[in-house]
mmCIF file of C-alpha atoms in Angstrom:
data_model
loop_
_atom_site.group_PDB
_atom_site.id
_atom_site.type_symbol
_atom_site.label_atom_id
_atom_site.label_comp_id
_atom_site.label_asym_id
_atom_site.label_seq_id
_atom_site.Cartn_x
_atom_site.Cartn_y
_atom_site.Cartn_z
ATOM 1 C CA UNK A 188 100.468 93.105 109.649
ATOM 2 C CA UNK A 189 101.099 93.178 113.347
ATOM 3 C CA UNK A 190 104.870 92.741 113.316
ATOM 4 C CA UNK A 191 106.431 95.281 110.977
ATOM 5 C CA UNK A 192 109.892 94.859 112.530
ATOM 6 C CA UNK A 193 110.488 91.326 111.239
ATOM 7 C CA UNK A 194 108.395 89.448 108.690
ATOM 8 C CA UNK A 195 108.549 87.223 105.621
ATOM 9 C CA UNK A 196 107.972 88.542 102.105
ATOM 10 C CA UNK A 197 107.393 86.616 98.925
ATOM 11 C CA UNK A 198 107.523 84.664 96.915
ATOM 12 C CA UNK A 199 108.757 87.098 94.291
ATOM 13 C CA UNK A 200 108.209 86.435 90.558
ATOM 14 C CA UNK A 201 111.253 84.087 90.674
ATOM 15 C CA UNK A 202 109.952 82.086 93.644
ATOM 16 C CA UNK A 203 112.348 83.584 96.200
ATOM 17 C CA UNK A 204 111.286 84.387 99.741
ATOM 18 C CA UNK A 205 112.888 86.970 101.994
ATOM 19 C CA UNK A 206 113.188 87.469 105.721
ATOM 20 C CA UNK A 207 112.668 91.216 106.216
ATOM 21 C CA UNK A 208 114.085 93.224 109.109
ATOM 22 C CA UNK A 209 113.297 96.853 109.894
ATOM 23 C CA UNK A 210 116.622 98.671 110.142
ATOM 24 C CA UNK A 211 115.455 102.207 110.927
ATOM 25 C CA UNK A 212 112.839 104.877 110.439
ATOM 26 C CA UNK A 213 113.855 108.522 110.321
ATOM 27 C CA UNK A 214 113.050 111.891 108.858
ATOM 28 C CA UNK A 215 114.950 112.207 105.612
ATOM 29 C CA UNK A 216 115.573 115.909 106.072
ATOM 30 C CA UNK A 217 118.559 114.913 108.167
ATOM 31 C CA UNK A 218 120.011 112.413 105.685
ATOM 32 C CA UNK A 219 118.845 113.391 102.182
ATOM 33 C CA UNK A 220 117.446 116.914 102.601
ATOM 34 C CA UNK A 221 114.062 115.487 101.578
ATOM 35 C CA UNK A 222 110.713 116.069 103.270
ATOM 36 C CA UNK A 223 109.959 112.382 103.731
ATOM 37 C CA UNK A 224 109.897 109.748 106.400
ATOM 38 C CA UNK A 225 112.354 107.082 105.268
ATOM 39 C CA UNK A 226 111.889 103.490 106.386
ATOM 40 C CA UNK A 227 114.843 101.191 105.703
ATOM 41 C CA UNK A 228 114.525 97.423 105.534
ATOM 42 C CA UNK A 229 117.068 94.637 105.101
ATOM 43 C CA UNK A 230 115.897 91.735 102.963
ATOM 44 C CA UNK A 231 117.696 88.428 103.518
ATOM 45 C CA UNK A 232 117.236 85.717 100.878
ATOM 46 C CA UNK A 233 117.094 82.037 101.750
ATOM 47 C CA UNK A 234 120.644 81.665 100.379
ATOM 48 C CA UNK A 235 121.899 84.434 102.711
ATOM 49 C CA UNK A 236 122.106 87.229 100.134
ATOM 50 C CA UNK A 237 121.161 90.648 101.505
ATOM 51 C CA UNK A 238 119.480 93.634 99.912
ATOM 52 C CA UNK A 239 118.535 96.965 101.472
ATOM 53 C CA UNK A 240 115.432 98.924 100.481
ATOM 54 C CA UNK A 241 114.393 102.339 101.703
ATOM 55 C CA UNK A 242 110.750 103.284 101.340
ATOM 56 C CA UNK A 243 110.246 107.063 101.356
ATOM 57 C CA UNK A 244 106.890 108.385 102.561
ATOM 58 C CA UNK A 245 106.336 112.050 101.596
ATOM 59 C CA UNK A 246 105.582 114.003 104.764
ATOM 60 C CA UNK A 247 102.873 116.187 103.203
ATOM 61 C CA UNK A 248 101.060 113.073 101.957
ATOM 62 C CA UNK A 249 101.301 111.434 105.392
ATOM 63 C CA UNK A 250 99.797 114.523 107.023
ATOM 64 C CA UNK A 251 96.989 114.643 104.440
ATOM 65 C CA UNK A 252 96.120 110.938 104.790
ATOM 66 C CA UNK A 253 96.404 111.109 108.568
ATOM 67 C CA UNK A 254 93.799 113.890 108.586
ATOM 68 C CA UNK A 255 91.581 112.121 106.031
ATOM 69 C CA UNK A 256 91.539 108.925 108.072
ATOM 70 C CA UNK A 257 91.596 110.535 111.530
ATOM 71 C CA UNK A 258 94.618 108.341 112.224
ATOM 72 C CA UNK A 259 97.441 109.627 114.387
ATOM 73 C CA UNK A 260 100.667 109.860 112.391
ATOM 74 C CA UNK A 261 103.199 107.844 114.365
ATOM 75 C CA UNK A 262 106.213 105.614 113.749
ATOM 76 C CA UNK A 263 104.324 102.281 113.767
ATOM 77 C CA UNK A 264 101.812 103.574 111.212
ATOM 78 C CA UNK A 265 104.577 104.843 108.928
ATOM 79 C CA UNK A 266 106.504 101.572 109.272
ATOM 80 C CA UNK A 267 103.385 99.543 108.435
ATOM 81 C CA UNK A 268 102.668 101.684 105.362
ATOM 82 C CA UNK A 269 106.243 101.171 104.175
ATOM 83 C CA UNK A 270 106.139 97.438 104.934
ATOM 84 C CA UNK A 271 102.923 97.098 102.918
ATOM 85 C CA UNK A 272 104.621 98.706 99.928
ATOM 86 C CA UNK A 273 107.701 96.550 100.370
ATOM 87 C CA UNK A 274 105.505 93.435 100.264
ATOM 88 C CA UNK A 275 103.997 94.747 97.023
ATOM 89 C CA UNK A 276 107.454 95.333 95.540
ATOM 90 C CA UNK A 277 108.622 91.828 96.382
ATOM 91 C CA UNK A 278 105.472 90.096 95.145
ATOM 92 C CA UNK A 279 105.386 91.991 91.832
ATOM 93 C CA UNK A 280 109.108 92.518 91.249
ATOM 94 C CA UNK A 281 108.303 96.197 90.653
ATOM 95 C CA UNK A 282 111.178 98.597 91.444
ATOM 96 C CA UNK A 283 113.269 95.797 92.983
ATOM 97 C CA UNK A 284 116.327 97.190 91.234
ATOM 98 C CA UNK A 285 115.971 100.435 93.197
ATOM 99 C CA UNK A 286 117.376 100.938 96.677
ATOM 100 C CA UNK A 287 115.116 103.976 97.315
ATOM 101 C CA UNK A 288 111.422 103.975 96.398
ATOM 102 C CA UNK A 289 109.137 106.970 97.037
ATOM 103 C CA UNK A 290 105.407 106.401 97.418
ATOM 104 C CA UNK A 291 102.797 108.509 95.656
ATOM 105 C CA UNK A 292 99.825 110.038 97.463
ATOM 106 C CA UNK A 293 97.535 107.404 95.917
ATOM 107 C CA UNK A 294 99.770 104.616 97.252
ATOM 108 C CA UNK A 295 99.836 106.113 100.755
ATOM 109 C CA UNK A 296 96.037 106.400 100.656
ATOM 110 C CA UNK A 297 95.619 102.810 99.406
ATOM 111 C CA UNK A 298 97.899 101.312 102.073
ATOM 112 C CA UNK A 299 96.325 103.458 104.814
ATOM 113 C CA UNK A 300 92.858 102.218 103.825
ATOM 114 C CA UNK A 301 94.052 98.597 103.816
ATOM 115 C CA UNK A 302 95.670 99.041 107.238
ATOM 116 C CA UNK A 303 92.515 100.622 108.653
ATOM 117 C CA UNK A 304 90.459 97.683 107.359
ATOM 118 C CA UNK A 305 92.821 95.100 108.844
ATOM 119 C CA UNK A 306 92.891 96.966 112.190
ATOM 120 C CA UNK A 307 89.064 97.029 112.233
ATOM 121 C CA UNK A 308 88.902 93.312 111.460
ATOM 122 C CA UNK A 309 91.468 92.508 114.152
ATOM 123 C CA UNK A 310 89.544 94.504 116.770
ATOM 124 C CA UNK A 311 86.299 92.670 115.894
ATOM 125 C CA UNK A 312 87.973 89.273 116.355
ATOM 126 C CA UNK A 313 89.497 90.175 119.726
#
């Protein structure tokens, strides 16, 4: 995913598609006293209905995966990891009732590996 700031997600299990907009990315220590990087998205349905989802990325897990993959931990990487999980949530319907979803270490590792693969493929095409 090259554009993590605005993208389409879906269809969900009910056939709905969403236009997704990145609202913000910030350290949750300042807003929830949590050691995470929170990435907030606004999902807009075709009928105009809006939903907000915050994907929380545990800081310790980000540091660990960043070291494992030799990938610099920066805002675009965190936003792409969160966007990948948001796409998963929409497509499966999993946790869609929640406004805040925290990733596990295994999820961070899985999305980081997928991002690394897609970045490698994109660089080979260019």
